[in-house]
Short mmCIF file of C-alpha atoms and ligand atoms in Angstrom, two decimals:
data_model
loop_
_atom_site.label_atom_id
_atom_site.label_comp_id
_atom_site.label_asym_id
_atom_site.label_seq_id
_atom_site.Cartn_x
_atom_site.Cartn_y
_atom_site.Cartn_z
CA UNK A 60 176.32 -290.75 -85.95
CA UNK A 61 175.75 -294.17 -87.03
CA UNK A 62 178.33 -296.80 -87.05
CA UNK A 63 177.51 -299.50 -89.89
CA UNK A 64 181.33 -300.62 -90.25
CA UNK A 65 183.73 -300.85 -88.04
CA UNK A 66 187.06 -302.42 -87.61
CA UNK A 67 188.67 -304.62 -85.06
CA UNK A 68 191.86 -306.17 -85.16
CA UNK A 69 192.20 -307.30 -88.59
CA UNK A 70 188.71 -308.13 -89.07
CA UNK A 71 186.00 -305.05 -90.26
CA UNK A 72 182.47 -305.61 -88.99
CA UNK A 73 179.09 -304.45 -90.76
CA UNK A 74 176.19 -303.37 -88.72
CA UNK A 75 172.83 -303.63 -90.49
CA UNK A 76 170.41 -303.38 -87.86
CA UNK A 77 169.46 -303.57 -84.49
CA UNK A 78 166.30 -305.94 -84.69
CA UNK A 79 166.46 -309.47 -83.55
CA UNK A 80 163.97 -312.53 -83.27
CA UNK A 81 165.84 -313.27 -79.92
CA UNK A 82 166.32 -311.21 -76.42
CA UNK A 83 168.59 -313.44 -74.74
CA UNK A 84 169.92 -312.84 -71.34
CA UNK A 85 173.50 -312.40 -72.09
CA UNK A 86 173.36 -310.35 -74.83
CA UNK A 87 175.94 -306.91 -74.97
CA UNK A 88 172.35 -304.56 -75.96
CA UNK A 89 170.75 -305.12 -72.49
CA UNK A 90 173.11 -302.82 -71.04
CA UNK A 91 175.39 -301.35 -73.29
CA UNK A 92 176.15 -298.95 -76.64
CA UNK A 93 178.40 -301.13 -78.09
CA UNK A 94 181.35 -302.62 -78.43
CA UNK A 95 185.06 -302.20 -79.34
CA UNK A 96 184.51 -298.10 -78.38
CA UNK A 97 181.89 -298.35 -81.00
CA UNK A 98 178.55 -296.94 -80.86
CA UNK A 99 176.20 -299.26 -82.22
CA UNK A 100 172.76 -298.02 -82.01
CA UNK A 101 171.35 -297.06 -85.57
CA UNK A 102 168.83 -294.42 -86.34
CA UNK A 103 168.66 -295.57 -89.53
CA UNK A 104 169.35 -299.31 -91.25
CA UNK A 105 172.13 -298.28 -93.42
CA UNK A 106 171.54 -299.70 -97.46
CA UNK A 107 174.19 -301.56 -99.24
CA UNK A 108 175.75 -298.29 -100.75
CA UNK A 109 175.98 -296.82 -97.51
CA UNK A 110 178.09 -299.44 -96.40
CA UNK A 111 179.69 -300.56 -99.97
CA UNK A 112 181.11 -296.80 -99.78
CA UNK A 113 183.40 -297.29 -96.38
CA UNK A 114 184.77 -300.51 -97.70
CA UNK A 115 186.47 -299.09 -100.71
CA UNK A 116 189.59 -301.89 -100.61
CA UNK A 117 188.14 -304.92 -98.90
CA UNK A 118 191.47 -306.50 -99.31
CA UNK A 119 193.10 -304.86 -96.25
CA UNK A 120 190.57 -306.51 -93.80
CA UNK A 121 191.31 -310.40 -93.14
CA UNK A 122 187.73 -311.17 -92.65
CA UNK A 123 184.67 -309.53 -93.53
CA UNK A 124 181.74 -310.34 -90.36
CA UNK A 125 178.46 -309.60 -90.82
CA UNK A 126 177.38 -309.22 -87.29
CA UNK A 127 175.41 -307.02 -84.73
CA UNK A 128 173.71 -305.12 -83.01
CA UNK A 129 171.47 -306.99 -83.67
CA UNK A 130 170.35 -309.99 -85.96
CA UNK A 131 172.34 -309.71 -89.78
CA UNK A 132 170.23 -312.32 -91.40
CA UNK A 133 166.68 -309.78 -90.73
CA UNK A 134 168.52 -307.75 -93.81
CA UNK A 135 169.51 -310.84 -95.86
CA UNK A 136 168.60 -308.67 -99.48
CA UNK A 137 171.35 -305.77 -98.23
CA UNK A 138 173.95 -308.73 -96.99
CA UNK A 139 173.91 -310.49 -100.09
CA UNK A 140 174.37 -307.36 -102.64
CA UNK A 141 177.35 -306.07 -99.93
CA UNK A 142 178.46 -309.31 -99.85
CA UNK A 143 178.45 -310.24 -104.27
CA UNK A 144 179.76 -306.68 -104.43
CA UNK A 145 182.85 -307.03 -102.43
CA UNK A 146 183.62 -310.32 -103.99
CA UNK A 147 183.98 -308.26 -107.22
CA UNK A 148 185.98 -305.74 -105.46
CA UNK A 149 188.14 -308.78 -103.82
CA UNK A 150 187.43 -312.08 -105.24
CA UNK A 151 189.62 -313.77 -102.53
CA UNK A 152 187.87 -311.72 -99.60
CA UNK A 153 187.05 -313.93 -96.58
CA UNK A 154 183.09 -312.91 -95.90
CA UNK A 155 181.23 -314.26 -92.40
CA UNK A 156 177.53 -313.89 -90.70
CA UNK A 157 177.44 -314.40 -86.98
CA UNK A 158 173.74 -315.09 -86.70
CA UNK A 159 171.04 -316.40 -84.52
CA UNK A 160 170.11 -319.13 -86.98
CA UNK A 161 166.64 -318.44 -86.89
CA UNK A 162 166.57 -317.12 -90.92
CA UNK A 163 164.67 -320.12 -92.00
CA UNK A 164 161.63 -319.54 -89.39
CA UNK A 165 161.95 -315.79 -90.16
CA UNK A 166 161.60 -316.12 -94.03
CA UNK A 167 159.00 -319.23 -93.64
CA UNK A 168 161.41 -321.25 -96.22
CA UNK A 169 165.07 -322.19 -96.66
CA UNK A 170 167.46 -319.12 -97.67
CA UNK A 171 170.60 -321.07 -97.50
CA UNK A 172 170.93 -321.75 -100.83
CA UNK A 173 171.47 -317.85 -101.26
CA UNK A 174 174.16 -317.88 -99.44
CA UNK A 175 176.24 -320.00 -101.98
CA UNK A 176 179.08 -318.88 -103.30
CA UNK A 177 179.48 -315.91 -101.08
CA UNK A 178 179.18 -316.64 -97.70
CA UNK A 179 182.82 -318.19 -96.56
CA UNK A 180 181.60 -319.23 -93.17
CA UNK A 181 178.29 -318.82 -91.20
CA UNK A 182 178.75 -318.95 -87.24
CA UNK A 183 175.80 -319.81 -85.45
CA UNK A 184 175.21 -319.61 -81.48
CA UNK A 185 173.66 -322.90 -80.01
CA UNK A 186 173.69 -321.36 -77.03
CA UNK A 187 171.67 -324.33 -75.13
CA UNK A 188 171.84 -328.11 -75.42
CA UNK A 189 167.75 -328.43 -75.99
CA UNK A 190 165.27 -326.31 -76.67
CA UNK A 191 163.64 -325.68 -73.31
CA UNK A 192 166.79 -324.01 -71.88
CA UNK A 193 167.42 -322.33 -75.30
CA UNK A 194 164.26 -320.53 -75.16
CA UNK A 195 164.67 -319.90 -70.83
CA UNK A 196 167.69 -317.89 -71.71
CA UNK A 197 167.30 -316.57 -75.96
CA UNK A 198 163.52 -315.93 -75.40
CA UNK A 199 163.00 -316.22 -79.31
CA UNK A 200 159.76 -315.03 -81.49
CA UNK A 201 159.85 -318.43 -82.77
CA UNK A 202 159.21 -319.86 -79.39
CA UNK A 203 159.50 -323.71 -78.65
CA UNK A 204 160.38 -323.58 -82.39
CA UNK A 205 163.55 -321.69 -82.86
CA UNK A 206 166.14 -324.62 -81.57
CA UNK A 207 164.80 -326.92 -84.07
CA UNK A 208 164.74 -324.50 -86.50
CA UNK A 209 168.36 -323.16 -85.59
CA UNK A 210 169.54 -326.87 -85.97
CA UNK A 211 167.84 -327.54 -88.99
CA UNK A 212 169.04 -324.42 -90.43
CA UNK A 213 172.83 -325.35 -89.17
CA UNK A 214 172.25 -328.82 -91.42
CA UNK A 215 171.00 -326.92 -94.71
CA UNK A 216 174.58 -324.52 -94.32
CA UNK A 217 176.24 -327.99 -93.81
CA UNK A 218 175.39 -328.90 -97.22
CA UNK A 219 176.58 -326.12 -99.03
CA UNK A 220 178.55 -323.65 -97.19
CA UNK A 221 182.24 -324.05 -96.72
CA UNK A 222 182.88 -323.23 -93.30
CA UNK A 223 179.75 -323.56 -90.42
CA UNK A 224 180.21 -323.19 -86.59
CA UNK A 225 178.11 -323.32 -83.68
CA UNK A 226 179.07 -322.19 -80.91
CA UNK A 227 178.44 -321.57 -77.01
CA UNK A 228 179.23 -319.31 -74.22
CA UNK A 229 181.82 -320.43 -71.39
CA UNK A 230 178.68 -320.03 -68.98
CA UNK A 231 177.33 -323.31 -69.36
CA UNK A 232 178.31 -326.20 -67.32
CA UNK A 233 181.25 -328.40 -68.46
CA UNK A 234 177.84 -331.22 -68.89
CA UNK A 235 176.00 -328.75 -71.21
CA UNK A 236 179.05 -328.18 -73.06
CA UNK A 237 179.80 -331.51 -73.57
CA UNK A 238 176.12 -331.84 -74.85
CA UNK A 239 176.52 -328.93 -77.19
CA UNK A 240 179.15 -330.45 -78.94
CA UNK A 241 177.16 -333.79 -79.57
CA UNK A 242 174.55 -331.85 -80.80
CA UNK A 243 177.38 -330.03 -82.89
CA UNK A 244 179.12 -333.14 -84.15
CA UNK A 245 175.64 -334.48 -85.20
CA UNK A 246 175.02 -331.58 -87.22
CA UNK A 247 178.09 -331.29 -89.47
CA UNK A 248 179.29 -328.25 -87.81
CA UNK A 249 182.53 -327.27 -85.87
CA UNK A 250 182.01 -326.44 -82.63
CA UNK A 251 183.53 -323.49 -80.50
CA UNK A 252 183.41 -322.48 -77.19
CA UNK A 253 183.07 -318.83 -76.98
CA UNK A 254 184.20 -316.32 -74.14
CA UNK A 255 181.13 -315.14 -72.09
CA UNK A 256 182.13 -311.09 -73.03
CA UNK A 257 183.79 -311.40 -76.56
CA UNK A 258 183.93 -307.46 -77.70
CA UNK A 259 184.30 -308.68 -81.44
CA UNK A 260 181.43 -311.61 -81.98
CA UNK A 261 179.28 -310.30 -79.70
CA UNK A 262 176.20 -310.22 -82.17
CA UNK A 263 174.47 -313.58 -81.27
S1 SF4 B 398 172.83 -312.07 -78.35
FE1 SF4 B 398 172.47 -312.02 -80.58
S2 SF4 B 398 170.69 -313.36 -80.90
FE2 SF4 B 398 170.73 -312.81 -78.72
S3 SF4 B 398 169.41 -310.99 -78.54
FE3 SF4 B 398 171.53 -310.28 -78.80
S4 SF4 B 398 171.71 -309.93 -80.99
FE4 SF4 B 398 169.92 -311.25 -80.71
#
Protein backbone atom coordinates (compact mmCIF):
# COMPACT_ATOMS: atom_id res chain seq x y z
CA UNK A 1 0.00 0.00 0.00
CA UNK A 2 1.34 3.32 -0.61
CA UNK A 3 2.08 5.77 2.04
CA UNK A 4 1.74 9.49 0.59
CA UNK A 5 0.96 11.07 4.18
CA UNK A 6 2.05 10.28 7.16
CA UNK A 7 2.28 11.71 10.58
CA UNK A 8 5.00 12.24 13.07
CA UNK A 9 4.87 13.93 16.18
CA UNK A 10 2.83 16.86 15.51
CA UNK A 11 3.99 17.38 12.13
CA UNK A 12 2.12 15.23 8.94
CA UNK A 13 4.47 14.53 6.05
CA UNK A 14 3.48 14.20 2.21
CA UNK A 15 5.27 11.79 0.02
CA UNK A 16 5.09 12.62 -3.69
CA UNK A 17 7.66 10.61 -5.18
CA UNK A 18 10.61 8.71 -5.00
CA UNK A 19 12.78 10.37 -7.86
CA UNK A 20 15.64 12.59 -7.07
CA UNK A 21 18.38 14.61 -9.09
CA UNK A 22 20.78 13.52 -6.21
CA UNK A 23 22.09 9.90 -4.81
CA UNK A 24 23.98 11.02 -1.97
CA UNK A 25 25.80 8.75 0.32
CA UNK A 26 23.90 9.26 3.43
CA UNK A 27 20.67 9.15 2.27
CA UNK A 28 17.80 6.76 4.39
CA UNK A 29 16.77 4.98 0.50
CA UNK A 30 20.21 3.25 0.12
CA UNK A 31 19.26 0.85 2.63
CA UNK A 32 16.01 1.22 3.96
CA UNK A 33 11.85 1.29 3.42
CA UNK A 34 11.34 4.16 5.27
CA UNK A 35 11.06 5.92 8.07
CA UNK A 36 9.01 6.55 11.27
CA UNK A 37 7.53 2.61 10.72
CA UNK A 38 6.48 4.00 7.44
CA UNK A 39 6.77 2.37 4.21
CA UNK A 40 7.80 4.74 1.74
CA UNK A 41 8.27 3.20 -1.54
CA UNK A 42 5.45 4.29 -4.07
CA UNK A 43 4.09 2.28 -6.91
CA UNK A 44 2.39 5.02 -7.98
CA UNK A 45 3.05 9.12 -7.58
CA UNK A 46 -0.02 9.87 -5.71
CA UNK A 47 -2.08 13.26 -7.42
CA UNK A 48 -3.14 16.12 -5.33
CA UNK A 49 -6.65 14.52 -4.59
CA UNK A 50 -5.13 11.50 -3.47
CA UNK A 51 -3.40 13.25 -0.92
CA UNK A 52 -5.94 16.39 -0.44
CA UNK A 53 -8.40 13.40 0.66
CA UNK A 54 -6.23 12.14 3.94
CA UNK A 55 -5.77 15.66 5.07
CA UNK A 56 -9.39 16.44 5.62
CA UNK A 57 -8.63 19.04 8.83
CA UNK A 58 -5.14 20.35 8.24
CA UNK A 59 -5.53 22.26 11.39
CA UNK A 60 -4.66 19.38 13.77
CA UNK A 61 -1.09 19.00 12.27
CA UNK A 62 1.45 21.87 13.49
CA UNK A 63 3.34 21.78 10.32
CA UNK A 64 2.65 20.58 7.02
CA UNK A 65 6.40 19.06 5.31
CA UNK A 66 6.61 18.32 2.01
CA UNK A 67 9.38 15.87 2.06
CA UNK A 68 10.63 12.38 0.83
CA UNK A 69 11.35 9.65 -0.39
CA UNK A 70 12.61 11.27 -2.57
CA UNK A 71 12.96 14.87 -4.11
CA UNK A 72 9.30 17.07 -3.45
CA UNK A 73 10.22 19.86 -5.74
CA UNK A 74 10.32 16.99 -9.10
CA UNK A 75 6.26 17.33 -8.49
CA UNK A 76 6.20 21.13 -7.94
CA UNK A 77 2.48 21.33 -10.12
CA UNK A 78 0.92 18.60 -7.36
CA UNK A 79 2.79 20.61 -4.28
CA UNK A 80 1.48 23.80 -5.14
CA UNK A 81 -2.41 22.78 -5.76
CA UNK A 82 -2.00 20.55 -2.20
CA UNK A 83 -0.40 23.26 -0.86
CA UNK A 84 -3.20 26.55 -2.18
CA UNK A 85 -5.78 23.91 -1.28
CA UNK A 86 -4.99 23.43 2.30
CA UNK A 87 -4.50 27.08 2.80
CA UNK A 88 -8.24 27.30 1.96
CA UNK A 89 -8.98 24.50 4.20
CA UNK A 90 -6.62 26.28 7.00
CA UNK A 91 -5.56 29.69 6.15
CA UNK A 92 -3.20 29.77 9.21
CA UNK A 93 -1.64 26.22 8.31
CA UNK A 94 2.17 26.18 8.67
CA UNK A 95 3.29 24.48 5.05
CA UNK A 96 7.28 23.34 4.50
CA UNK A 97 9.47 21.62 1.51
CA UNK A 98 12.60 19.89 2.63
CA UNK A 99 14.33 19.84 -0.73
CA UNK A 100 17.55 19.32 -2.48
CA UNK A 101 17.55 22.83 -3.92
CA UNK A 102 18.27 21.80 -7.23
CA UNK A 103 14.47 23.03 -8.67
CA UNK A 104 15.97 25.85 -10.56
CA UNK A 105 18.52 23.51 -12.67
CA UNK A 106 15.66 20.96 -12.91
CA UNK A 107 13.04 23.40 -14.42
CA UNK A 108 15.92 25.37 -16.52
CA UNK A 109 14.41 28.78 -14.89
CA UNK A 110 13.53 30.25 -11.49
CA UNK A 111 10.26 28.63 -9.79
CA UNK A 112 10.57 30.49 -6.61
CA UNK A 113 8.35 32.99 -7.29
CA UNK A 114 5.60 30.14 -7.23
CA UNK A 115 6.18 29.45 -4.11
CA UNK A 116 4.86 32.88 -2.77
CA UNK A 117 2.36 33.07 -0.60
CA UNK A 118 2.20 29.44 0.24
CA UNK A 119 5.27 28.06 1.09
CA UNK A 120 5.94 29.10 5.01
CA UNK A 121 9.47 27.86 5.01
CA UNK A 122 11.72 26.00 2.46
CA UNK A 123 14.65 23.89 4.15
CA UNK A 124 17.39 23.20 2.00
CA UNK A 125 20.46 20.69 2.67
CA UNK A 126 23.95 22.32 1.93
CA UNK A 127 25.30 19.37 2.78
CA UNK A 128 29.07 20.44 1.70
CA UNK A 129 31.00 23.70 2.07
CA UNK A 130 31.97 23.79 -1.94
CA UNK A 131 30.98 22.16 -4.67
CA UNK A 132 33.65 19.52 -5.22
CA UNK A 133 32.81 17.73 -1.92
CA UNK A 134 29.06 18.40 -2.53
CA UNK A 135 29.07 16.48 -5.62
CA UNK A 136 31.86 13.54 -3.92
CA UNK A 137 29.12 12.79 -1.51
CA UNK A 138 25.25 14.10 -3.32
CA UNK A 139 26.44 12.80 -6.77
CA UNK A 140 23.81 15.21 -8.46
CA UNK A 141 22.45 15.10 -12.31
CA UNK A 142 23.42 18.61 -12.35
CA UNK A 143 27.00 17.75 -11.78
CA UNK A 144 29.71 20.48 -10.96
CA UNK A 145 26.53 22.62 -11.32
CA UNK A 146 24.13 21.75 -8.63
CA UNK A 147 26.03 23.70 -5.53
CA UNK A 148 25.88 26.83 -7.40
CA UNK A 149 22.65 26.26 -8.41
CA UNK A 150 21.48 25.09 -4.81
CA UNK A 151 22.99 28.46 -3.52
CA UNK A 152 21.59 30.52 -6.02
CA UNK A 153 18.33 28.97 -5.59
CA UNK A 154 18.69 29.45 -1.54
CA UNK A 155 19.17 33.49 -2.52
CA UNK A 156 15.96 33.69 -4.88
CA UNK A 157 13.78 31.95 -1.57
CA UNK A 158 15.68 34.67 0.44
CA UNK A 159 13.89 37.26 -1.36
CA UNK A 160 10.54 36.19 -1.03
CA UNK A 161 9.91 33.37 1.22
CA UNK A 162 9.39 33.88 4.88
CA UNK A 163 11.31 31.33 6.50
CA UNK A 164 14.62 29.57 4.47
CA UNK A 165 17.17 27.13 6.08
CA UNK A 166 20.07 25.31 5.02
CA UNK A 167 21.23 22.93 6.71
CA UNK A 168 24.00 20.11 7.29
CA UNK A 169 24.57 16.77 8.73
CA UNK A 170 26.58 16.38 12.16
CA UNK A 171 29.12 14.29 9.92
CA UNK A 172 31.15 17.01 8.79
CA UNK A 173 34.07 18.30 10.59
CA UNK A 174 33.60 21.09 13.18
CA UNK A 175 35.94 23.20 10.05
CA UNK A 176 33.30 22.31 7.39
CA UNK A 177 30.65 23.28 9.65
CA UNK A 178 31.97 26.36 10.46
CA UNK A 179 32.30 26.91 6.60
CA UNK A 180 28.72 25.95 6.01
CA UNK A 181 27.48 28.50 8.06
CA UNK A 182 29.55 31.33 6.25
CA UNK A 183 28.28 30.14 3.24
CA UNK A 184 24.79 30.21 5.12
CA UNK A 185 25.11 33.66 6.62
CA UNK A 186 26.15 34.93 3.11
CA UNK A 187 23.12 33.66 1.64
CA UNK A 188 20.33 35.09 3.82
CA UNK A 189 19.46 31.82 5.24
CA UNK A 190 19.39 30.30 8.83
CA UNK A 191 21.51 27.72 9.29
CA UNK A 192 20.95 24.29 11.16
CA UNK A 193 22.91 21.56 12.01
CA UNK A 194 21.05 18.44 11.46
CA UNK A 195 21.40 14.92 13.22
CA UNK A 196 23.20 12.41 10.87
CA UNK A 197 19.84 9.79 11.19
CA UNK A 198 16.83 12.26 11.68
CA UNK A 199 13.65 9.74 11.14
CA UNK A 200 11.42 12.91 10.40
CA UNK A 201 13.57 15.25 7.76
CA UNK A 202 15.18 12.62 6.33
CA UNK A 203 14.19 13.59 2.63
CA UNK A 204 17.34 15.59 1.55
S1 LIG B 1 19.17 12.50 0.80
FE1 LIG B 1 17.56 13.69 -0.24
S2 LIG B 1 18.63 14.74 -1.92
FE2 LIG B 1 19.95 13.05 -1.24
S3 LIG B 1 19.43 11.32 -2.58
FE3 LIG B 1 18.19 11.14 -0.72
S4 LIG B 1 16.27 12.14 -1.26
FE4 LIG B 1 17.78 12.83 -2.76
Amino acid sequence: MNTFVYGIGKSLYINLTNRCTNRCDFCLRREGDGVGGYYLWLDREPDAQDVLDLIPDPSVWQEIVFCGYGEPMLRLDTLLAIASALRKRDPGCRIRINTNGQANLYYGGNVVPRLKGWIDTVSISLNAPDAQSYQKMCHSDFGAKAFDGMLDFTRECVKLLPEVILSVVDVLSPEEIEKCRKIARDTGAEFRVREFIDSSDSDS
